[in-house]
Amino acid sequence: MATVQLQDVCKRYGGAGGLAAVQDVSLTVADGEFMVLLGPSGCGKSTTLRMIAGLESISDGRLAIDGRPMNAVPAKDRDIAMVFQSYALYPHMTVADNLSFGLRRRGTPRAEIERRVAATAEMLGLTEYLARRPAALSGGQRQRVALGRAIVREPKVFLFDEPLSNLDAALRVATRNELTRLHRRLGATMIYVTHDQVEAMTMGSRICVMNRGRIAQVGAPLEVYRNPADTFVARFLGSPPMNLLPARLRRAAGGSVALVAGAELPLTRWSDAALEGVAEASFGIRPEEMLLLPPDAAPQPAIAGTVASVEPLGAETLLLVDTAGGEVTARLHRDTAARPGDAVRLGIPSAAAYLFGPDGRAIEADRPAAGAALN
Amino acid sequence: MREQGRGDRLTALLRRGPLLAVLVLYTLYTTLPFLWVGAMSLRTTAEISADHYGLPSPAHWGKFRAAWVDSNFAGYFWNSTVVVVSAVAIVTVLGAMAAHALARYRFPGNRLIYFVLFSSIIFPPQIVLLSLFQILVNYDLYNTRTGLVLVYVSLQLPLTVFILEAFFARIPQDLFEAARIDGYTDFQIFLRIVVPVGMPAIVTTVILNFVHLWNEYLFAVVLVSDEDLRTLPVGIQRFMGDYFQDIGMIATGVMIAVIPVIVVYAFFSEKLIQGMTAGAVK
Ligand SMILES: Nc1ncnc2c1ncn2[C@@H]1O[C@H](COP(=O)(O)OP(=O)(O)OP(=O)(O)O)[C@@H](O)[C@H]1O
Ligand SMILES: [Mg+2]
């Protein structure tokens, strides 16, 4: 199996002066790891993946697979397999021929080809479709053929470019689990591009969040979720996204406090030293951490506002509240009696607070953020 | 209810009526002259003069033999076959390769070449007739089948490239990249992906080129003068004298000339439909 190393990789389209689609990407994917490249549309995920595949030249920087420099190695000699969003099945070939096309080229002995095609078809439940053409398959079956075409080659590295985005919701969840099992079973290095955070969170050993051609943050899914490196990551991961409110910081008797939406919120996660010299910041709180306080609640850190709308989703309820600092969303784990126009107070657990400096970077805390509070 | 159903059928008929009428008229418009020529091909010129629209009774099948053996139609047929099949084969191979290169590769001058080819479709081919004649004479290709083949290739290449380029450009790029990762070279990708997937378009150009060249008269008559090298359309001319036209034999010659066109069309349109269903890019 294999490691994949990118070092200061850049991609500029249209010559040296061209616009950079990918900039200074440095990333090491460990052997057997499932690395997810996550980011909004146009952030350079596909471009990065295609550079690893050898479908796109690398403008600058180094790429190595298993320590071997790959910049100048053609795609076919990189020992990678790629699953395309469109599946890219050869329309004029049967499923069996689609699966064996790559092996035949490599001069694999016929018996071996047959064995591998049969095993792969078996694994993916495609055995009865081997004689069909792609046009006669359903979307999910085509997707599995595309997957099989990669598996049958037994490559060092699997590359996926949004392979599930053409499936319907139910099939997507099923295939997601299937892919995870497949990864465990093959133990192969996989790099997976998606803009779907649920896919990223559930499948990735680690995720690499990209923004405008650069890496914003790399880490285990929950680690990135709990400790977003900047406001972009904070808002990109999580649905609904993290609430960010402008805050002024002040040194008080018991420690620092943030003035947010007319309320004073204690900053218990940060030492005074950590907040040295910071006057203005963005105060972050995830919707699921906020509490809807009953009128008789004990005094605690909270902000006040007016309910703008209530969105019951069944298992949970989203509460949009207008506050002096802007609109915030609270995600309640049960139904609520609150109605639009009601004045409400939203509790802000200090342990779940985030601060981001004026440059958008997270202000490093001394105590870790607490997990989801109960409400 | 019943009234309603009948009304519906009536409106449906009214809506489809004009379409049906047009189709019927067009079918008659195209087949009647053909059937007429077919009938004449079995009648003598004397019979035809007596009654233009008569049926072939008795049918003079011997006229076909007479044309084939006595009037050198076997030779014309052979010349047409050699020239047209070679020209179509060369045009198809060259055209497909050129179209693939223009559709798939970015290189300086790509669009310039495309534009030059495209603009040559617009000009009527007659304007190059005289200069082509001179060039063929200079290269000792005048009055040869090779010369005619070369001219036919150059005449048909632009349209062929134009049609194929448009089709090839719509083959998803992902297919090429998948094949590249699967280890295939550019030329193998052309042979094993582009050609089979592009087969419907290729067959279209083959039919188009074959029919057009098989019936081509102007260049054939100007660039070939030797009786033994004449192609069918020129050969039919021998039944036309200055004062007398052997209408009956002309019809027979036309029928001989037309049969291969029908065969080629029938054979390839079968392929065309097969290719369309097999290569459907979904
Ligand atoms: N061939 C190209 N020429 C010029 N610019 C390109 C080319 N391909 C991509 N780009 C640009 O590079 C940037 C990154 O594109 P990329 O396809 O990597 O985005 P992505 O993250 O995969 O987005 P998506 O989620 O929409 O697929 C985009 O701004 C895009 O416009
Ligand atoms: Mg993409």
XYZ file of C-alpha atoms and ligand atoms in Angstrom:
689
model
C 0.000 0.000 0.000
C 1.050 3.564 -0.190
C 1.450 7.019 1.206
C 0.714 10.114 -0.848
C 2.671 13.258 -0.213
C 1.973 16.694 -1.592
C 4.411 19.446 -0.885
C 3.631 23.068 -1.743
C 1.652 21.925 -4.746
C 0.250 24.674 -6.949
C -1.890 24.646 -10.048
C -2.152 27.611 -12.342
C -4.311 27.394 -15.423
C -3.157 29.268 -18.485
C 0.593 29.542 -17.970
C 2.761 31.058 -15.280
C 0.741 34.260 -14.919
C -2.560 32.393 -14.782
C -5.034 32.263 -11.965
C -4.082 29.795 -9.233
C -6.750 27.119 -8.778
C -4.678 25.373 -6.106
C -2.046 27.080 -3.984
C 0.662 25.719 -1.707
C -1.131 22.539 -0.811
C 0.943 20.387 1.516
C -0.661 17.190 2.675
C 0.500 13.752 3.688
C -1.958 10.913 3.310
C -0.831 7.974 5.380
C -0.849 4.375 4.223
C -4.358 2.948 4.431
C -5.902 6.252 5.318
C -9.271 7.488 4.055
C -8.592 11.154 3.404
C -11.506 13.366 2.448
C -10.963 16.593 0.544
C -13.862 18.793 1.533
C -14.809 22.255 0.422
C -17.300 24.392 -1.430
C -17.678 24.348 -5.196
C -14.669 25.701 -7.041
C -12.249 25.467 -4.124
C -9.826 23.237 -6.041
C -10.660 19.772 -4.709
C -10.993 18.157 -8.101
C -7.937 19.919 -9.390
C -5.894 18.585 -6.467
C -7.197 15.067 -7.033
C -6.515 15.270 -10.759
C -2.960 16.342 -10.114
C -2.505 13.286 -7.906
C -4.032 11.154 -10.664
C -1.730 12.615 -13.288
C -4.573 13.999 -15.364
C -3.453 17.532 -14.694
C 0.120 18.764 -14.702
C 1.556 20.163 -11.465
C 2.569 23.806 -11.908
C 4.702 23.929 -8.813
C 5.609 21.787 -5.838
C 6.215 18.072 -5.440
C 4.055 14.986 -5.447
C 5.293 11.637 -4.210
C 3.552 8.284 -3.913
C 5.309 5.845 -1.626
C 8.223 8.264 -1.513
C 8.694 8.100 -5.265
C 8.523 11.479 -7.031
C 5.540 11.468 -9.355
C 5.483 14.899 -10.980
C 6.697 13.573 -14.326
C 5.191 10.088 -14.201
C 2.242 9.563 -16.577
C -1.136 8.644 -15.094
C -0.991 5.024 -16.198
C 2.253 4.400 -14.337
C 1.176 5.878 -11.019
C -0.693 2.762 -9.972
C -3.785 4.705 -9.007
C -7.412 4.157 -9.882
C -10.013 6.855 -10.115
C -13.793 6.843 -9.798
C -15.379 9.750 -11.641
C -18.489 11.647 -10.685
C -19.956 10.812 -14.091
C -18.711 7.208 -13.670
C -17.124 7.450 -17.152
C -18.138 3.914 -18.064
C -17.239 2.894 -21.597
C -20.703 2.937 -23.188
C -19.901 0.472 -25.966
C -18.548 -2.250 -23.685
C -20.285 -4.726 -21.428
C -19.864 -4.494 -17.675
C -17.328 -7.331 -17.824
C -15.323 -5.518 -20.494
C -15.518 -2.289 -18.557
C -14.034 -4.067 -15.555
C -11.291 -5.827 -17.487
C -10.329 -3.028 -19.874
C -7.475 -1.801 -17.695
C -6.190 -5.261 -16.833
C -6.118 -6.353 -20.467
C -3.958 -3.374 -21.308
C -1.501 -4.308 -18.587
C -1.068 -7.791 -19.989
C -2.506 -9.541 -16.955
C -2.921 -13.268 -17.761
C -6.420 -14.123 -18.910
C -7.146 -16.552 -16.079
C -6.125 -13.920 -13.560
C -8.337 -11.303 -15.243
C -11.306 -13.638 -15.132
C -10.691 -14.460 -11.503
C -10.452 -10.820 -10.483
C -13.452 -9.700 -12.529
C -15.527 -12.498 -11.028
C -14.380 -11.694 -7.491
C -15.044 -7.969 -7.903
C -18.455 -8.535 -9.467
C -19.260 -10.878 -6.621
C -18.173 -8.354 -4.014
C -20.316 -5.607 -5.552
C -23.299 -7.763 -6.480
C -22.757 -7.237 -10.196
C -22.425 -10.855 -11.280
C -25.768 -11.034 -13.054
C -25.110 -7.814 -14.965
C -21.712 -8.720 -16.394
C -23.045 -9.146 -19.934
C -25.016 -5.883 -19.953
C -24.048 -2.534 -21.357
C -23.976 0.488 -19.020
C -27.032 2.014 -20.709
C -29.072 -0.933 -19.408
C -28.105 -0.361 -15.767
C -29.627 1.799 -13.066
C -27.687 4.715 -11.636
C -26.679 2.762 -8.559
C -25.513 -0.203 -10.620
C -23.444 2.050 -12.853
C -21.904 3.571 -9.798
C -20.894 0.120 -8.600
C -19.396 -0.731 -11.983
C -17.327 2.430 -11.745
C -16.227 1.337 -8.295
C -15.509 -2.169 -9.536
C -13.359 -0.857 -12.338
C -11.126 0.708 -9.702
C -11.153 -2.256 -7.318
C -10.336 -4.841 -9.965
C -7.055 -3.100 -10.701
C -5.876 -3.464 -7.088
C -4.177 -0.065 -7.195
C -1.985 1.489 -4.545
C -4.246 4.497 -4.208
C -7.961 4.981 -4.874
C -9.124 8.407 -5.954
C -12.794 9.366 -5.805
C -14.275 12.551 -7.231
C -17.745 12.988 -5.743
C -18.749 9.444 -6.675
C -22.056 9.556 -4.829
C -23.434 12.873 -5.975
C -25.560 11.369 -8.758
C -27.349 8.932 -6.462
C -30.602 9.532 -4.649
C -30.509 10.131 -0.908
C -31.258 6.574 0.265
C -28.797 4.981 -2.139
C -26.187 7.526 -1.164
C -26.358 6.519 2.476
C -26.185 2.832 1.573
C -23.255 3.316 -0.773
C -21.490 5.469 1.803
C -21.567 2.595 4.249
C -20.530 0.201 1.540
C -17.520 2.351 0.708
C -16.512 2.556 4.346
C -16.691 -1.228 4.646
C -14.761 -1.573 1.424
C -12.045 0.681 2.770
C -11.775 -1.372 5.927
C -11.680 -4.587 3.941
C -9.096 -3.506 1.359
C -7.072 -1.400 3.757
C -6.059 0.724 0.772
C -5.146 4.391 0.732
C -8.131 6.368 -0.474
C -8.567 10.023 -1.293
C -12.129 11.140 -1.575
C -13.405 14.467 -2.860
C -16.775 15.775 -1.759
C -18.580 18.954 -0.878
C -20.959 17.042 1.376
C -19.963 17.437 5.009
C -21.975 14.413 6.115
C -19.965 12.211 3.752
C -16.794 13.787 5.034
C -17.664 13.392 8.700
C -18.861 9.808 8.412
C -16.283 8.386 6.023
C -13.026 10.184 6.587
C -10.185 8.975 8.760
C -9.154 12.566 8.356
C -10.628 15.439 6.443
C -8.836 18.209 4.654
C -11.000 21.305 4.373
C -10.138 23.478 1.393
C -11.079 27.046 0.652
C -10.150 29.045 -2.432
C -7.397 26.712 -3.519
C -5.752 26.478 -0.120
C -5.952 24.031 2.733
C -7.925 25.569 5.584
C -7.514 22.714 8.054
C -6.590 19.042 8.232
C -7.590 16.678 10.995
C -9.868 13.933 12.247
C -13.527 14.820 11.546
C -14.571 15.493 15.139
C -11.354 17.285 15.912
C -11.954 19.665 13.019
C -15.573 20.057 14.064
C -14.628 20.834 17.670
C -11.617 22.989 16.928
C -12.184 24.823 13.663
C -9.078 26.726 12.660
C -10.969 29.706 11.283
C -14.420 31.107 10.657
C -14.594 29.443 7.238
C -14.165 25.955 8.673
C -16.411 26.827 11.598
C -19.257 27.779 9.316
C -18.596 25.161 6.610
C -18.776 22.201 8.982
C -22.040 21.855 10.823
C -25.583 22.338 9.693
C -26.950 24.830 10.389
C -23.556 26.533 10.540
C -21.996 27.981 13.669
C -23.424 31.315 14.811
C -20.880 34.116 14.645
C -21.592 37.385 16.438
C -19.414 40.466 16.725
C -17.966 40.776 20.223
C -15.941 43.262 22.251
C -13.634 41.733 24.833
C -13.126 43.197 28.271
C -11.033 42.253 31.245
C -13.335 41.822 34.318
C -12.743 40.798 37.881
C -13.338 37.063 37.457
C -11.634 36.798 34.059
C -12.352 38.079 30.547
C -15.843 38.625 29.244
C -17.254 39.187 25.784
C -19.888 41.799 25.101
C -22.167 40.083 22.621
C -25.580 41.350 21.525
C -25.860 43.485 24.624
C -25.005 40.642 26.995
C -21.867 39.884 28.996
C -20.639 36.360 28.379
C -17.753 35.006 30.481
C -14.864 33.522 28.487
C -13.907 30.601 30.686
C -11.992 28.662 28.007
C -9.308 31.306 27.600
C -6.652 32.469 30.040
C -6.045 36.208 30.240
C -2.729 35.676 28.508
C -4.434 34.100 25.503
C -6.625 37.141 25.037
C -3.813 39.647 25.549
C -4.261 42.555 23.166
C -7.501 41.305 21.597
C -10.266 43.889 21.726
C -12.569 42.883 18.900
C -13.435 39.321 17.923
C -16.132 37.095 16.478
C -17.932 35.100 19.094
C -18.937 31.632 17.918
C -21.514 29.229 19.267
C -22.928 26.166 17.544
C -26.744 26.064 17.172
C -27.010 22.767 19.067
C -25.187 24.211 22.109
C -27.670 27.006 22.683
C -30.387 26.546 25.269
C -33.844 28.027 25.173
C -34.188 29.306 28.741
C -37.526 29.155 30.530
C -38.610 32.495 32.107
C -37.816 31.236 35.613
C -34.344 29.949 34.769
C -31.500 30.592 37.142
C -29.237 33.508 36.138
C -26.678 32.302 33.579
C -24.868 33.620 30.503
C -27.493 34.288 27.862
C -28.468 36.604 25.026
C -31.916 38.036 24.449
C -33.820 38.292 21.223
C -37.084 37.939 19.350
C -38.115 34.750 17.602
C -38.099 35.332 13.848
C -39.218 31.868 12.814
C -39.688 28.344 14.101
C -38.817 25.379 11.886
C -39.961 22.086 13.376
C -38.077 19.223 11.692
C -39.556 16.400 13.720
C -36.629 15.160 15.765
C -35.443 18.705 16.354
C -36.556 22.281 15.988
C -34.652 25.184 14.488
C -35.293 28.511 16.135
C -34.238 31.650 14.286
C -33.832 34.510 16.703
C -33.123 38.177 15.981
C -30.665 39.576 18.502
C -28.877 42.898 18.840
C -25.818 41.240 17.274
C -27.641 39.745 14.299
C -29.685 36.654 13.593
C -28.748 33.414 15.336
C -30.010 29.880 14.906
C -30.625 27.573 17.810
C -31.146 23.884 17.320
C -33.419 22.471 19.976
C -33.668 18.774 20.571
C -37.359 18.868 21.179
C -40.444 20.774 20.184
C -40.969 24.250 21.561
C -43.898 26.479 22.468
C -42.050 29.561 21.242
C -43.772 31.415 18.396
C -42.547 34.117 16.036
C -42.564 37.452 17.849
C -41.928 35.976 21.298
C -39.114 37.465 23.347
C -36.733 34.696 24.347
C -33.451 34.241 26.153
C -30.886 31.832 24.743
C -28.420 30.323 27.159
C -24.804 30.273 25.988
C -22.729 27.604 27.794
C -19.309 29.158 28.280
C -17.562 25.859 27.669
C -18.950 25.730 24.112
C -17.867 29.223 23.072
C -15.420 30.002 20.263
C -13.500 33.170 19.502
C -12.073 34.222 16.168
C -9.727 37.135 15.709
C -10.262 39.935 13.169
C -8.319 37.894 10.581
C -10.827 35.049 10.987
C -8.321 32.733 12.680
C -9.475 30.945 15.814
C -8.055 32.322 19.074
C -6.394 29.356 20.689
C -8.166 28.348 23.915
C -6.550 26.781 26.978
C -9.406 24.431 27.699
C -10.993 22.231 25.015
C -14.496 22.965 23.844
C -17.147 20.886 25.552
C -19.125 18.354 23.558
C -22.778 18.825 22.862
C -24.643 20.031 25.944
C -28.020 18.642 26.860
C -31.037 20.800 26.422
C -68.967 10.126 -23.167
C -68.972 8.534 -26.576
C -69.411 11.851 -28.273
C -66.495 13.114 -26.261
C -64.285 10.148 -27.272
C -65.122 10.651 -30.908
C -64.422 14.335 -30.593
C -61.031 13.548 -29.117
C -60.210 11.204 -31.931
C -61.295 13.803 -34.412
C -59.096 16.496 -32.912
C -56.207 14.030 -32.783
C -56.745 13.267 -36.456
C -57.045 16.941 -37.257
C -53.852 17.627 -35.428
C -51.975 14.795 -37.111
C -53.708 15.180 -40.444
C -51.427 17.842 -41.898
C -48.368 15.887 -40.796
C -49.695 12.713 -42.406
C -50.553 14.589 -45.576
C -47.073 16.053 -45.793
C -45.476 12.650 -45.217
C -47.647 10.962 -47.830
C -47.002 13.690 -50.378
C -43.290 13.630 -49.729
C -43.157 9.848 -50.017
C -44.966 10.007 -53.352
C -42.750 12.874 -54.466
C -39.601 10.826 -53.845
C -40.734 7.321 -54.835
C -42.875 7.960 -57.915
C -40.046 9.229 -60.141
C -37.942 6.345 -58.928
C -40.648 3.818 -59.786
C -41.112 5.541 -63.130
C -37.421 5.179 -63.963
C -37.589 1.598 -62.717
C -40.453 0.899 -65.118
C -38.658 2.592 -68.002
C -35.529 0.571 -67.364
C -37.478 -2.502 -68.473
C -39.042 -0.900 -71.548
C -37.579 0.007 -74.904
C -37.273 3.586 -75.992
C -39.867 2.962 -78.685
C -42.366 1.704 -76.117
C -41.627 4.687 -73.909
C -42.189 7.163 -76.743
C -45.550 5.547 -77.447
C -46.693 5.702 -73.828
C -44.610 7.610 -71.291
C -46.245 6.122 -68.226
C -46.905 2.575 -69.308
C -46.139 -0.505 -67.316
C -43.242 -2.769 -68.339
C -45.121 -5.525 -70.145
C -43.411 -7.397 -71.514
C -40.419 -6.672 -69.225
C -37.213 -6.476 -71.250
C -34.792 -7.859 -68.655
C -32.296 -8.335 -71.457
C -31.664 -4.575 -71.424
C -29.664 -4.970 -68.202
C -27.489 -7.595 -69.835
C -27.101 -5.414 -72.885
C -25.992 -2.436 -70.802
C -23.646 -4.498 -68.639
C -21.931 -6.383 -71.462
C -22.357 -4.435 -74.691
C -22.194 -0.922 -73.313
C -19.238 -1.444 -70.951
C -21.276 -0.873 -67.794
C -19.244 -3.605 -66.122
C -16.183 -1.405 -66.612
C -17.911 1.758 -65.417
C -19.198 -0.109 -62.425
C -15.729 -1.335 -61.555
C -14.233 2.143 -61.950
C -16.908 3.704 -59.780
C -16.438 1.036 -57.136
C -12.660 1.390 -57.008
C -12.671 5.173 -56.995
C -15.554 5.691 -54.589
C -14.650 2.945 -52.131
C -11.026 4.128 -51.964
C -12.035 7.745 -51.606
C -14.615 7.034 -48.916
C -12.181 4.803 -47.024
C -9.448 7.443 -47.077
C -11.849 10.258 -46.206
C -13.242 8.275 -43.285
C -9.874 7.370 -41.798
C -8.308 10.793 -42.323
C -11.464 12.632 -41.355
C -11.969 10.712 -38.128
C -8.366 11.229 -37.067
C -8.422 14.922 -37.909
C -11.759 15.404 -36.185
C -10.467 13.667 -33.069
C -7.357 15.824 -32.996
C -9.372 19.006 -33.467
C -11.995 18.013 -30.919
C -9.716 16.754 -28.187
C -6.319 18.384 -28.276
C -5.433 21.945 -27.539
C -2.639 23.169 -29.753
C -1.828 26.485 -31.365
C -3.747 26.847 -34.611
C -6.415 24.314 -33.736
C -9.275 26.727 -34.329
C -7.525 28.251 -37.343
C -7.383 24.864 -39.083
C -10.976 24.259 -38.132
C -12.015 27.592 -39.549
C -10.143 27.062 -42.821
C -11.777 23.654 -43.228
C -15.139 25.051 -42.345
C -14.899 27.934 -44.792
C -13.992 25.548 -47.620
C -17.403 23.939 -47.143
C -19.073 27.223 -47.958
C -17.491 27.743 -51.387
C -18.961 25.827 -54.311
C -16.454 23.169 -55.408
C -16.786 24.221 -59.056
C -14.568 27.227 -58.505
C -11.548 24.976 -57.991
C -12.284 22.816 -60.999
C -9.946 24.503 -63.429
C -7.033 24.826 -61.065
C -7.468 21.196 -60.004
C -7.411 20.190 -63.642
C -4.128 22.052 -64.138
C -2.599 20.579 -60.987
C -3.554 17.032 -61.981
C -2.039 17.568 -65.431
C 1.162 18.880 -63.865
C 1.497 15.856 -61.602
C 0.589 13.337 -64.312
C -2.580 12.490 -62.427
C -4.956 13.711 -65.112
C -6.991 10.881 -66.575
C -6.110 8.451 -63.750
C -8.229 6.858 -61.102
C -5.675 7.888 -58.485
C -6.130 11.517 -59.446
C -9.882 11.275 -59.184
C -9.602 9.572 -55.789
C -7.359 12.364 -54.495
C -9.748 15.022 -55.720
C -12.717 13.238 -54.186
C -10.893 12.947 -50.870
C -10.125 16.640 -50.785
C -13.683 17.519 -51.782
C -15.335 15.470 -49.049
C -12.835 15.873 -46.231
C -14.009 19.250 -44.842
C -17.642 18.269 -44.370
C -16.590 14.916 -42.910
C -14.273 16.562 -40.390
C -16.937 19.103 -39.602
C -19.600 16.495 -38.819
C -17.272 14.198 -36.899
C -15.667 16.999 -34.899
C -19.045 18.113 -33.631
C -19.887 14.586 -32.550
C -16.504 13.689 -31.071
C -16.391 16.903 -29.072
C -19.489 15.747 -27.228
C -17.906 12.514 -26.011
C -17.296 13.184 -22.305
C -13.703 13.998 -21.417
C -13.990 11.635 -18.451
C -14.013 8.646 -20.808
C -10.631 9.626 -22.168
C -9.213 10.185 -18.737
C -10.551 6.866 -17.475
C -8.905 5.146 -20.444
C -5.681 7.036 -19.813
C -5.640 5.817 -16.226
C -6.460 2.346 -17.519
C -3.158 2.571 -19.362
C -4.110 3.252 -22.961
C -2.082 5.460 -25.282
C -3.649 8.283 -27.220
C -3.861 6.252 -30.398
C -5.357 3.247 -28.647
C -7.910 5.539 -27.042
C -8.803 6.799 -30.494
C -9.267 3.265 -31.811
C -10.982 1.716 -28.831
C -13.061 4.581 -27.444
C -13.553 7.325 -30.023
C -14.212 5.127 -33.048
C -16.742 2.788 -31.431
C -18.507 5.527 -29.483
C -18.488 7.792 -32.530
C -19.712 5.058 -34.877
C -23.142 6.607 -35.526
C -21.496 9.784 -36.797
C -18.869 7.877 -38.773
C -21.549 5.788 -40.485
C -23.475 8.943 -41.294
C -20.480 10.399 -43.076
C -19.809 7.119 -44.893
C -23.348 7.082 -46.293
C -23.223 10.752 -47.137
C -19.866 10.533 -48.874
C -20.640 7.311 -50.675
C -23.922 8.546 -52.118
C -22.483 11.885 -53.075
C -19.373 10.502 -54.780
C -21.163 7.619 -56.441
C -23.355 10.172 -58.207
C -20.586 12.708 -58.789
C -20.481 13.815 -62.424
C -18.740 17.142 -62.868
C -15.245 16.253 -61.660
C -15.456 12.765 -63.150
C -16.215 14.094 -66.603
C -13.600 16.841 -66.524
C -10.709 14.962 -64.915
C -11.086 11.621 -66.723
C -11.367 11.359 -70.500
C -10.380 7.752 -71.156
C -13.406 5.596 -71.960
C -11.942 2.705 -69.918
C -11.612 4.839 -66.794
C -15.072 6.395 -66.768
C -17.316 6.098 -63.785
C -21.026 5.252 -63.905
C -22.510 8.771 -63.992
C -20.288 9.608 -66.951
C -20.930 6.243 -68.559
C -24.674 6.813 -68.653
C -23.938 9.775 -70.845
C -22.979 7.540 -73.771
C -26.677 6.885 -74.332
C -27.196 10.544 -74.935
C -26.382 11.538 -78.475
C -26.593 15.041 -79.885
C -29.891 14.356 -81.616
C -31.179 11.190 -80.062
C -31.434 10.149 -76.422
C -31.858 6.481 -75.712
C -34.199 7.069 -72.789
C -34.823 3.369 -72.244
C -31.114 2.556 -71.915
C -30.465 5.635 -69.766
C -33.079 4.352 -67.342
C -31.433 0.939 -67.323
C -28.037 2.543 -66.618
C -29.476 4.658 -63.839
C -30.963 1.576 -62.199
C -27.627 -0.237 -62.364
C -25.972 2.801 -60.798
C -28.532 3.196 -58.075
C -28.576 -0.353 -56.723
C -25.263 -0.144 -54.802
C -26.415 3.090 -53.177
C -29.471 1.333 -51.857
C -27.391 -1.621 -50.660
C -24.858 0.615 -48.905
C -27.581 2.631 -47.308
C -29.512 -0.404 -46.114
C -26.390 -2.075 -44.725
C -24.993 0.955 -42.978
C -28.230 2.341 -41.650
C -28.675 -0.998 -39.879
C -25.231 -0.423 -38.412
C -26.203 3.139 -37.715
C -29.111 2.106 -35.557
C -27.039 -0.543 -33.802
C -24.307 1.970 -33.149
C -26.732 4.512 -31.833
C -28.163 2.165 -29.250
C -24.812 0.646 -28.295
C -22.921 3.896 -28.047
C -25.604 5.853 -26.278
C -23.689 8.015 -23.847
C -25.865 8.396 -20.812
N -9.342 23.694 -17.288
C -9.459 24.765 -16.503
N -9.074 25.975 -16.947
C -9.183 27.072 -16.175
N -9.653 27.061 -14.917
C -10.055 25.897 -14.409
C -9.980 24.683 -15.169
N -10.443 23.675 -14.393
C -10.798 24.239 -13.223
N -10.557 25.559 -13.218
C -10.798 26.472 -12.094
O -10.115 26.000 -10.979
C -10.881 26.187 -9.802
C -11.000 24.893 -9.028
O -11.734 23.973 -9.801
P -12.063 22.519 -9.271
O -12.710 21.783 -10.394
O -10.861 21.925 -8.673
O -13.151 22.827 -8.163
P -13.882 21.807 -7.191
O -13.431 22.129 -5.813
O -13.705 20.423 -7.647
O -15.396 22.262 -7.345
P -16.713 21.378 -7.507
O -17.147 20.993 -6.136
O -17.668 22.345 -8.137
O -16.390 20.220 -8.383
C -12.211 26.754 -10.247
O -12.218 28.132 -9.960
C -12.256 26.498 -11.713
O -12.935 27.525 -12.376
Mg -15.003 18.950 -8.607
